[in-house]
Each structure stands twice: as C-alpha cells, then as structure tokens.
XYZ file of C-alpha atoms in Angstrom:
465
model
C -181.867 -39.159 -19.913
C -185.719 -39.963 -19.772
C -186.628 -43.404 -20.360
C -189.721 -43.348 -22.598
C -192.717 -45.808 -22.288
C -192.158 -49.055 -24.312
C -195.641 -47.898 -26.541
C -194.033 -44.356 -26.767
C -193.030 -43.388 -30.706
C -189.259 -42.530 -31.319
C -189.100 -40.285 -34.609
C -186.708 -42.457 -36.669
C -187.106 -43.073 -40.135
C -186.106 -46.713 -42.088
C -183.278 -44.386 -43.576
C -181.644 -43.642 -40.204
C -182.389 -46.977 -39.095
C -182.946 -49.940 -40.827
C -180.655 -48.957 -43.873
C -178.467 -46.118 -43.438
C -175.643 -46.692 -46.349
C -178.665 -46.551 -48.870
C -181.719 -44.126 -48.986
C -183.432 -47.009 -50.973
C -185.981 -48.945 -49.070
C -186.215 -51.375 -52.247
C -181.932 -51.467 -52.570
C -181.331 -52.049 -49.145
C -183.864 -54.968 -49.373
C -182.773 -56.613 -52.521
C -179.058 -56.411 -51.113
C -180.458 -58.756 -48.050
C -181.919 -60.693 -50.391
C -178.555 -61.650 -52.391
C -176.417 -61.772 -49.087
C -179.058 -64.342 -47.228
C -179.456 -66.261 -50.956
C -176.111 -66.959 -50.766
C -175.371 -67.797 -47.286
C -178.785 -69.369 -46.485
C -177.416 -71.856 -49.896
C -174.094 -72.282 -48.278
C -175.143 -73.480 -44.533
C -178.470 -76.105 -46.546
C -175.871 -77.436 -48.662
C -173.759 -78.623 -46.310
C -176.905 -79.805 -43.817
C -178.155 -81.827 -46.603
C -174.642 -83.232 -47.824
C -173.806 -84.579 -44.403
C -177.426 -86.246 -44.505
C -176.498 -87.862 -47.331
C -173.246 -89.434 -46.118
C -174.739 -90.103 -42.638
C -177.328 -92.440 -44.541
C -174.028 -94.962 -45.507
C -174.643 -95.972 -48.793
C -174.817 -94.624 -52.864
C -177.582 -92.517 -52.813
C -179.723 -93.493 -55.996
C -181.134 -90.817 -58.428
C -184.332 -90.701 -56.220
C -182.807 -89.096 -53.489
C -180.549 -86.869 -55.278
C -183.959 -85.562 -56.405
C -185.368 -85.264 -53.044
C -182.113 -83.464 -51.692
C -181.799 -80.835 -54.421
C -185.504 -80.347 -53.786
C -184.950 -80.036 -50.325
C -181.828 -77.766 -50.848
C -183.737 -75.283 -52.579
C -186.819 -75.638 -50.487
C -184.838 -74.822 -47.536
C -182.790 -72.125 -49.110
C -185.959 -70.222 -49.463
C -186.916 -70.371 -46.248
C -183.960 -69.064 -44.714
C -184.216 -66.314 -47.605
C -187.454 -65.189 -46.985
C -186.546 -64.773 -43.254
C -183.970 -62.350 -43.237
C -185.728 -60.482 -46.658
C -188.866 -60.683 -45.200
C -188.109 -58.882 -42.271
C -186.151 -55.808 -44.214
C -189.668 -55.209 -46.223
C -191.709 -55.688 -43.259
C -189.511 -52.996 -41.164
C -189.386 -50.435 -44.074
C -193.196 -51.238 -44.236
C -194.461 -50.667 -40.838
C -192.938 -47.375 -40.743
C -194.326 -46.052 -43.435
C -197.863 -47.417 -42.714
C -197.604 -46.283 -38.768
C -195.212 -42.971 -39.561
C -192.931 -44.214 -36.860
C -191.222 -47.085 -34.237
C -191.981 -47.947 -31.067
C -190.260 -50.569 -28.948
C -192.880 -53.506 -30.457
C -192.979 -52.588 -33.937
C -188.545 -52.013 -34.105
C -188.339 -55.604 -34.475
C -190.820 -57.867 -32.654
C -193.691 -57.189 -35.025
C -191.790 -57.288 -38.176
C -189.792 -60.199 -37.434
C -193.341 -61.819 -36.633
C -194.662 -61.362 -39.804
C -191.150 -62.197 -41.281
C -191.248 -65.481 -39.281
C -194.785 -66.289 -40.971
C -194.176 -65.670 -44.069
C -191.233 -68.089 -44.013
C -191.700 -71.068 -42.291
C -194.662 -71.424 -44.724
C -192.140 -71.572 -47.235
C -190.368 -74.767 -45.786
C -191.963 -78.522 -45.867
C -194.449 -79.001 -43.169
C -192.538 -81.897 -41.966
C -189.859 -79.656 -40.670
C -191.264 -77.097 -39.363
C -191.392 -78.762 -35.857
C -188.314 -79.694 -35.939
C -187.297 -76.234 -36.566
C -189.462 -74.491 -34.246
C -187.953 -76.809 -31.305
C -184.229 -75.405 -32.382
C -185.768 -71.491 -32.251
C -188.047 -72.003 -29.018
C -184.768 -73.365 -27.442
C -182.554 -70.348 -28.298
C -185.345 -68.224 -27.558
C -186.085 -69.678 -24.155
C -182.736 -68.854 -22.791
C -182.882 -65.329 -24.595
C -186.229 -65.192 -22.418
C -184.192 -66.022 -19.624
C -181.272 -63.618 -19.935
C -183.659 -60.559 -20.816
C -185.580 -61.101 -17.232
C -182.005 -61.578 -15.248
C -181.345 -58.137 -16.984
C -184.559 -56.588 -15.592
C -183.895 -58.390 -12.268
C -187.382 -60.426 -12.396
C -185.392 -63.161 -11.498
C -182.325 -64.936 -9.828
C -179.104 -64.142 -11.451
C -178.339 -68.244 -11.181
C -180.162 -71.303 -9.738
C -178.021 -73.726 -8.262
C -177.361 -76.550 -10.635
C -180.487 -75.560 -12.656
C -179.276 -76.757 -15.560
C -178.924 -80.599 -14.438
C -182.565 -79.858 -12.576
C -184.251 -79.138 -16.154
C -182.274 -81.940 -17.868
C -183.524 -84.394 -14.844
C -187.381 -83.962 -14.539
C -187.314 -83.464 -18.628
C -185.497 -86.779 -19.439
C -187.180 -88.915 -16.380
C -190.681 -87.920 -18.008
C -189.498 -88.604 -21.926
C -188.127 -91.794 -20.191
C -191.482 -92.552 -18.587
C -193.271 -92.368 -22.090
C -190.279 -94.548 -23.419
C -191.026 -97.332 -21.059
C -194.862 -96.914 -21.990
C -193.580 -97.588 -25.586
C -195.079 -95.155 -26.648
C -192.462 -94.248 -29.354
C -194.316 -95.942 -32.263
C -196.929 -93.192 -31.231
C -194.468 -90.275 -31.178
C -192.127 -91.427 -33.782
C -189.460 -88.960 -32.808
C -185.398 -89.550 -32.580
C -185.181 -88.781 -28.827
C -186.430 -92.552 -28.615
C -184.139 -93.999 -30.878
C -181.083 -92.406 -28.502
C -183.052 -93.978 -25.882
C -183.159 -97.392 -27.390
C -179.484 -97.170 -28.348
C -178.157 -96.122 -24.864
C -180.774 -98.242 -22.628
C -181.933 -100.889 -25.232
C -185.343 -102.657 -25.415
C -185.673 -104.197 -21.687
C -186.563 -100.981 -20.854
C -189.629 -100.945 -22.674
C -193.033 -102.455 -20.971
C -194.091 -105.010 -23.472
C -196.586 -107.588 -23.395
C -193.778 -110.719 -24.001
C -192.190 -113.349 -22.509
C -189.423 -112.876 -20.342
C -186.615 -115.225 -21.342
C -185.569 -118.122 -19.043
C -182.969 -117.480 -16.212
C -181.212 -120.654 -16.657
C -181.211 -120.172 -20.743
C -179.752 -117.317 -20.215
C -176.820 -118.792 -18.600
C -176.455 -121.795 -20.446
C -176.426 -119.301 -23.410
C -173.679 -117.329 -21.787
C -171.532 -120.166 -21.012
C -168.114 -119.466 -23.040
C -166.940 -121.784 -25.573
C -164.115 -124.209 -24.312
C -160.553 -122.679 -25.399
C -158.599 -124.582 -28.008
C -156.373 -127.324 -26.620
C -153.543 -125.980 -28.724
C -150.665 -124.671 -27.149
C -149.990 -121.391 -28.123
C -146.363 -119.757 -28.574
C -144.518 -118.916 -25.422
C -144.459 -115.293 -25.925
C -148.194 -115.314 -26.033
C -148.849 -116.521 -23.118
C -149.335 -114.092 -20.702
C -151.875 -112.679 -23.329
C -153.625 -115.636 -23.584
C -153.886 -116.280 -19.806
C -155.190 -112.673 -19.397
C -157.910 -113.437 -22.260
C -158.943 -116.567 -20.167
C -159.054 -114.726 -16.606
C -161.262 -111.694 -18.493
C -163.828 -114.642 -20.264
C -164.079 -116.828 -17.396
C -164.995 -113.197 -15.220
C -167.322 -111.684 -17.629
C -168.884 -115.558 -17.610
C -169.618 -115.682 -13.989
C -170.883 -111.744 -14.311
C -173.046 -112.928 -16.880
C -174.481 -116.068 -14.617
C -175.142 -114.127 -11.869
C -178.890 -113.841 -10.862
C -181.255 -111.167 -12.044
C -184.904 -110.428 -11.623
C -187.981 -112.814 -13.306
C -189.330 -109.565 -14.582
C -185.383 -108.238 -15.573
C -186.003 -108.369 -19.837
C -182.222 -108.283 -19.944
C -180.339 -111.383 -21.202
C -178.015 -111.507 -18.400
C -177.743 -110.985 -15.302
C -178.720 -107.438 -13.696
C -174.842 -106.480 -12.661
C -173.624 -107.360 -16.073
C -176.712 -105.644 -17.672
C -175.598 -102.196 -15.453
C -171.937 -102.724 -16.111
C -171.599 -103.390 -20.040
C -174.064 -100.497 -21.041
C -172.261 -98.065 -18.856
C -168.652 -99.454 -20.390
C -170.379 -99.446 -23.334
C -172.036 -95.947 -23.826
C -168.598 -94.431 -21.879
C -166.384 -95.861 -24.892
C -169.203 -94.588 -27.165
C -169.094 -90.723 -25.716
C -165.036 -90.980 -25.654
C -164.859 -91.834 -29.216
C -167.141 -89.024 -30.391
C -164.925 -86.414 -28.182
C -161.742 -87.878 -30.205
C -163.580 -87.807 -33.684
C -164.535 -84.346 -32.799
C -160.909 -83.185 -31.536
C -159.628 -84.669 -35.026
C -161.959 -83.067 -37.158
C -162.040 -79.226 -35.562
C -158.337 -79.483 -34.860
C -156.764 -81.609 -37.934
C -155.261 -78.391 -39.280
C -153.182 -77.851 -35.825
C -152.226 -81.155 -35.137
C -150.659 -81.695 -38.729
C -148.567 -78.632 -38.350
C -147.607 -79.335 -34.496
C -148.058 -82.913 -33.815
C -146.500 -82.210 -30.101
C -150.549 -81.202 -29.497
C -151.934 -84.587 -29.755
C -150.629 -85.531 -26.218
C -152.134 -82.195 -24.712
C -155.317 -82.737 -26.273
C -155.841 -86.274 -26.458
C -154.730 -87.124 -22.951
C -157.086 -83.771 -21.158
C -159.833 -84.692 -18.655
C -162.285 -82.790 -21.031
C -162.451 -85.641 -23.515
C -163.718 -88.219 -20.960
C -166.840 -85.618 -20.615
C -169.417 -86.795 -22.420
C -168.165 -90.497 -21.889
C -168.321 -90.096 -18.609
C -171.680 -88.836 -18.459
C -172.726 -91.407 -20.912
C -171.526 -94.276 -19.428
C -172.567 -93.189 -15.635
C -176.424 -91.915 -17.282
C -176.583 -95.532 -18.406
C -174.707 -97.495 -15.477
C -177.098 -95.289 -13.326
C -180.695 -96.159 -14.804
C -180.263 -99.264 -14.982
C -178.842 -99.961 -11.996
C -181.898 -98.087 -10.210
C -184.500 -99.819 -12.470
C -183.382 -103.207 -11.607
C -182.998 -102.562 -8.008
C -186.409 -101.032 -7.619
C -187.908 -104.496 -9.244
C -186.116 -106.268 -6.974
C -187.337 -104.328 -4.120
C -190.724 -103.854 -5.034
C -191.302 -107.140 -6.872
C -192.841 -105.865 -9.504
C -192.352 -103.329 -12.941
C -194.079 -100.615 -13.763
C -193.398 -97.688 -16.422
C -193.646 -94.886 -13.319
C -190.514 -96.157 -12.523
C -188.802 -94.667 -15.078
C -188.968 -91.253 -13.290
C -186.984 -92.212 -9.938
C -184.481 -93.637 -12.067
C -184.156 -90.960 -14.716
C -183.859 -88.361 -11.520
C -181.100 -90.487 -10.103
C -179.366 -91.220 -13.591
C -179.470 -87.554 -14.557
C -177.254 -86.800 -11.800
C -174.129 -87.441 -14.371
C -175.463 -84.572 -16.203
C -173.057 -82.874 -13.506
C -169.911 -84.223 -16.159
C -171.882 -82.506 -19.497
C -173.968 -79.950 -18.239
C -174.658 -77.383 -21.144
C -177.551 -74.882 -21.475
C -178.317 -76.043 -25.030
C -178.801 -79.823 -24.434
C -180.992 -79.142 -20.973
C -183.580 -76.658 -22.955
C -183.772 -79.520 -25.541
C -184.443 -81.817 -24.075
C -186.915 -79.919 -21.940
C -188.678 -78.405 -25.534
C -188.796 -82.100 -26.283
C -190.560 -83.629 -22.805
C -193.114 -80.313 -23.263
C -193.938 -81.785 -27.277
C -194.329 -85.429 -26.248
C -196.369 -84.178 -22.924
C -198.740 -82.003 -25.138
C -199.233 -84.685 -28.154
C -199.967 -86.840 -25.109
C -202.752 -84.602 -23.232
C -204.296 -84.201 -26.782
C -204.398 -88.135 -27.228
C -205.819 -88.473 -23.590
C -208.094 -85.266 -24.336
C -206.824 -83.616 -21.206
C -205.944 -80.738 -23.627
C -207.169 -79.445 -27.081
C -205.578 -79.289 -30.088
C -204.119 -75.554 -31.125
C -204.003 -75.689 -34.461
C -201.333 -73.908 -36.226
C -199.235 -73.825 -32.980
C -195.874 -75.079 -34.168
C -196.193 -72.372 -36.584
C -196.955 -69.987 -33.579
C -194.587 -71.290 -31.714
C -191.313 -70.536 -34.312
C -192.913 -67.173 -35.262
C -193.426 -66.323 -31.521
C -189.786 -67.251 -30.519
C -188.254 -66.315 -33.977
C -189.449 -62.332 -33.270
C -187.787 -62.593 -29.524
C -184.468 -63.179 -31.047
C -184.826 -60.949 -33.672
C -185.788 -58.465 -30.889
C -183.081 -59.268 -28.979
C -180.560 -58.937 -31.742
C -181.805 -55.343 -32.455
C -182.957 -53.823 -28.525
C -180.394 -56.280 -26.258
C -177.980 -58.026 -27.769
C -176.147 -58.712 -25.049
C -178.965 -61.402 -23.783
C -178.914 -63.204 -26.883
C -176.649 -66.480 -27.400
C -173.053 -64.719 -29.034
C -173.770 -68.221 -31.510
C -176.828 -67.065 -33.226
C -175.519 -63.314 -33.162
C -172.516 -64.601 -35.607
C -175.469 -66.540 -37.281
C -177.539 -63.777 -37.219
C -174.081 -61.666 -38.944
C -173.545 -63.761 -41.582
C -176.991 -64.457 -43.175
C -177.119 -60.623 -43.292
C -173.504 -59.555 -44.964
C -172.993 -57.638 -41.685
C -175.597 -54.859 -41.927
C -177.150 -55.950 -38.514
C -173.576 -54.804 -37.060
C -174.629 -51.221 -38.733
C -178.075 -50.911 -38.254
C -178.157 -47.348 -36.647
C -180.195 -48.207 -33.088
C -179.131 -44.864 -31.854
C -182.771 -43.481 -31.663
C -183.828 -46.470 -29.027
C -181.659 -45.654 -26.679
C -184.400 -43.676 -24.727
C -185.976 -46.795 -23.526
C -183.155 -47.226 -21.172
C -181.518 -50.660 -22.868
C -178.412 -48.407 -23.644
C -179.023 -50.515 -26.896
C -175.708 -48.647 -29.111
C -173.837 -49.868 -26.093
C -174.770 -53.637 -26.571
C -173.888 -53.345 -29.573
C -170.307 -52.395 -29.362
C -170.259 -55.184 -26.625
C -171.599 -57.954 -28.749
C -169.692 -56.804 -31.919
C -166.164 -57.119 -29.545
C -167.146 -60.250 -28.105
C -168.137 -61.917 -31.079
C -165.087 -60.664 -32.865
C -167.051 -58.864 -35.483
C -166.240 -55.407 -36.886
C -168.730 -52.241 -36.181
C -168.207 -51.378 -40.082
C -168.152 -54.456 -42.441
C -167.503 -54.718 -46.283
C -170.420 -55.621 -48.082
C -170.562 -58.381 -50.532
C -172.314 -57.424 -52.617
C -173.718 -53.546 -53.901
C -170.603 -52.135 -53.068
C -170.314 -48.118 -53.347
C-alpha cells in the first residue's frame, strides 16, 4: 500500500469518520455533550469531595459554596473538551472539504483544548497543564521509539530524570525559595527533610543544649510487676540508646537538634514507616471487597515485598540526603545551598525501589516550572505570556492525536479515560481512511481496545437507536 505524505488529503467525510452511527453532525455532537456532562460531573465530584475530607474538619457554608462552584466550574471544562473537539472536527472538514494527518485530530483538539481550559479558574490551569504535559511527554516519547528516532530504552532513565530533577527542586528548596514559588513539591520537601535543610539567616542552636535537652527523664523508682519486666528493661536499653544517639556530636553549622547520626537515622525510620503505612491504607482500600470475602489474602498481601516499596524508597531518599549533606559540611567546613545537588544525585539512587514513569516526568515538569519562574525572576529569560495555556493546548492535541492516529503509544490509563468521558464512540470512530499514512491506525485500535479490555462496539448511554 502507498504511504501518503502527512499534508496529503484522504477523502473522508465527518460521516464516515468522526460519527458514523448518525449522519447528524449536530446529533452526534450533542450526544458527546450529555455523555462527557455526565462523566466529566462524576470524576469533579469525587475530586472535590475527597478535598473536602482531606481538609479534617466541618466544612462551613463558605466552602460548600466554593466547592459547588468549583464542581460546576470544573465540570465545564472537562465538557467543553471532549464537545469542543466533536464541533471542531465536523467543522474543519467542512471548511477545508477534507482531512489530512494535522487537521484528523491535532488541529481540532487544539482549538478544543483552548476553548476549554479558558473555561476553568486560572488558578488551575497550571496545575492542570503539568498533569497533560506529563502524559503527553511520554506519548512524545513512545511515538519517536515507534519511528525509531530514538533508543528503544535508556538504562535506568527513569531514576536519571527523577535524580537531576529532584537535586535541582532540592537546590531551590535549600535557597528557600518556596515562599517565592509557593508550590506543594516544597511542602513534601519540608515534611520528608524538615527545616535544617533550608539556608536561613538564624542561629544555630547550642551543641551542648541540645544534649542537655535530650537527656531522658529519670525512670520511676517504682517497681513494676514481674511479668513486665523484661518489657520494661527493653524500654530502658532502647531510651538510654536513642539518648547517647542523640548526644553524639554533629556539625556547628548542622540546624538539626541532635546529633547528625540520629538526624540521618530517625528521618529515614521515620519517612520508611510513613511510605509502609500508605502501601497498607492503599491495599485496604482497593482490596477491602476481597479480603472480606477471603480473609486467607491478608497474609499474601500484607506480608509481599511490594508493600515495603515506597517505604523503602522513602526512608533510604531521606536516610540518604541527609546523611550526604551533613557529611559534606563536615568535610568542607562550611554550607552552602549547591550542595543540595550532590546529595539529591546520591539520595535519588533509592528511586531504584519506586521507579515509575509517572512520578519521574513529574517531577521533571515540576524542576522545568520552578527553573523557568526562576530565569524570569533573574531575567535570564522572558516572560511568554499565555504559555501555560500553550502548554495544555499543545500537549492536550498530542494525546488527542495519539488516541485517534497511534493509540498504541498513548498511556492504556488515559485511553480508558479517554473511553469513558466519550460513552465509547472513540472505540468506533471509523479511522479506516488513515491507514494510508502507514500507522496501520485500525490495527492500533483493535490492540488498544483488547488491552484495555474495552469492546470495539459499545452501548451508548444515551440516544440509543
């Protein structure tokens, strides 16, 4: 078959295309409409439910207001997106007479894009065009390992991305510079490493007030009941050990209360226990069903190597960084933000225990926001404006192109995402007539469909024949 030029017209109508179970351009668009209403209402509503209970307290009529408003605000948006794009595809076609590989999907989905992130409060739309630029980089990715414009794997590239992003977001942490860039990749920061991380212009606690504050308190002089002590003894041993970990010495410019081996030690024990009891709170809730019915799981799952994971590469991130930080004051005599980077490098090496695609692009998306906002500040760079909105438009139409020309090199997550917020009619989309640019596109399509475990033909919601 002859592979025509990517700018070369394909004669295929919106009918054959876009909506073949309706010759209606203005039914088939009002039927997205409905479907994405409803599903764009279901996924807010829960977003801005769990917000609610994550804030830990009665929420007052105030922010019921400002949630509802929110709901709805961000029910559009998602609306307009996938409604948006149906007129804009039914449009172009018959303003140009025909397709080509750009105007398919990439230019619609553009315009789509546009139209609704103006829809949703300016004060997400960063937040939202990190999430799409993240998807979209790796859709990037996949589409130029298909073409063979680059390696089919890198070598631990994943932990390399996660490295040099964190040690740099790390460097602008120690510059305290997150009153600047008021963003929540700080505040994990600050939770994980705390503040004697952060250069600050203060005075660095005494040495020996440190240890006179760490001194334990004397034990009671009561005898406790024979069968208690063995416990009791053990309680002593682990006080009067953590004590003389405490007194140790530590550095003049060391912020930390204590002494630099404690420091290293509790924050790694510390953020380990932390990760392990998110991986158990997380088996509970996805598999409550299952164990209830066949408690004989809990052993399997609760005893596996995968929940240490995350705690591992918590606790080992932390134990890591600050064990590097402290030993390069030590050695060098001195402090400086800079050497936040060797240590992030070196810390980032338990990456190795969590490594996953989706948490090494965002952190990288993150690092490349703080680094621009910074070259603006310094003037090393101007300021695009409109560029966040560029940004999610720009990387918005990529999956959207992706999902109609390749699916195969999009994420199978936002396919299903993709599935739902359109009733199923991107499963039945007839792509047929772009097969001749050589993407054996119908093919993908089957693929995607089996390994996402949707069906080829779908019952509508809604509009039924």
């Amino acid at each position: 078959m002859q592979v025509l030029s990517k700018c070369s017209s394909v004669p295929v109508t919106c009918l054959e295309y876009v909506h073949p179970w309706t010759p209606s351009c203005g039914v088939a668009s009002a039927e997205f409409l409905v479907v994405a209403l409803q599903d764009s209402f279901r996924i807010y509503m829960a977003v801005y439910l769990l917000s609610l209970v994550m804030r830990g307290r009665v929420p007052t009529l105030g922010d019921l207001r400002r949630t509802i408003r929110g709901l709805m605000q961000s029910t559009a948006f998602l609306t307009m997106s996938a409604f948006s794009y149906s007129i804009f595809l039914c449009a172009l076609r018959r303003a140009l007479g025909s397709y080509n590989f750009y105007t398919a999907s990439y230019i619609p989905a553009f315009m789509a894009a546009f139209c609704a992130i103006l829809v949703e409060r300016p004060s997400r739309r960063g937040l939202l065009s990190l999430y799409v630029a993240n998807v979209a980089s790796e859709t990037g990715w996949n589409i130029l390992k298909s073409r063979g414009l680059v390696p089919v794997s890198l070598p631990h590239g994943q932990i390399a991305i996660f490295g040099v992003s964190t040690a740099i977001l790390l460097y602008f942490y120690r510059l305290n510079r997150q009153k600047d860039y008021k963003d929540s990749m700080f505040d994990v920061f600050r939770f994980a490493l705390g503040e004697s991380e952060v250069m600050k212009a203060q005075e660095v606690p005494a040495i020996e007030g440190a240890r006179r504050e760490s001194r334990p308190r004397a034990m009671g002089s009561r005898s406790p009941a024979s069968t208690y002590n063995v416990i009791q003894m053990a309680l002593r041993a682990y006080v009067n050990v953590i004590s003389r970990v405490k007194n140790l010495s530590k550095h003049e410019l060391c912020r930390h209360r204590h002494s630099c081996l404690y420091n290293m030690l509790s924050g790694g024990a510390r953020m380990f226990s932390i990760g392990v009891g998110i991986q158990v709170l997380m088996k509970v809730l996805v598999q409550a069903r299952r164990l209830i019915r066949k408690p004989s799981l809990a052993r399997r799952t609760f005893l596996s190597k995968d929940i240490l994971k995350l705690g591992c590469f918590l606790g080992e991130f932390t134990l890591l960084y600050k064990l590097s930080s402290c030993l390069l004051r030590h050695a060098t005599n001195s402090d400086k933000a800079a050497f936040a980077i060797p240590s992030g490098l070196i810390a980032s090496v338990a990456f190795a225990h969590y490594s996953d695609n989706t948490i090494a692009l965002y952190i990288m998306w993150k690092m490349l926001q703080t680094s621009y906002n910074w070259g603006i500040e310094k003037g090393y760079v101007p300021k695009v404006p409109g560029f966040t909105v560029f940004l999610y438009c720009a990387s918005t139409a990529l999956l959207f192109h992706a999902a109609t020309m390749e699916p195969m090199n999009l994420r199978p997550s936002y396919w299903k995402f993709l599935h739902s917020i359109s009733g199923g009619r991107i499963s039945v989309m007839d792509r047929s007539g772009f097969n001749v640019y050589g993407l054996a596109t119908t093919d993908q399509i089957e693929q995607i469909s089996k390994l996402c475990k949707t069906k080829a033909e779908v019952e509508f919601r809604i509009f039924d024949d």
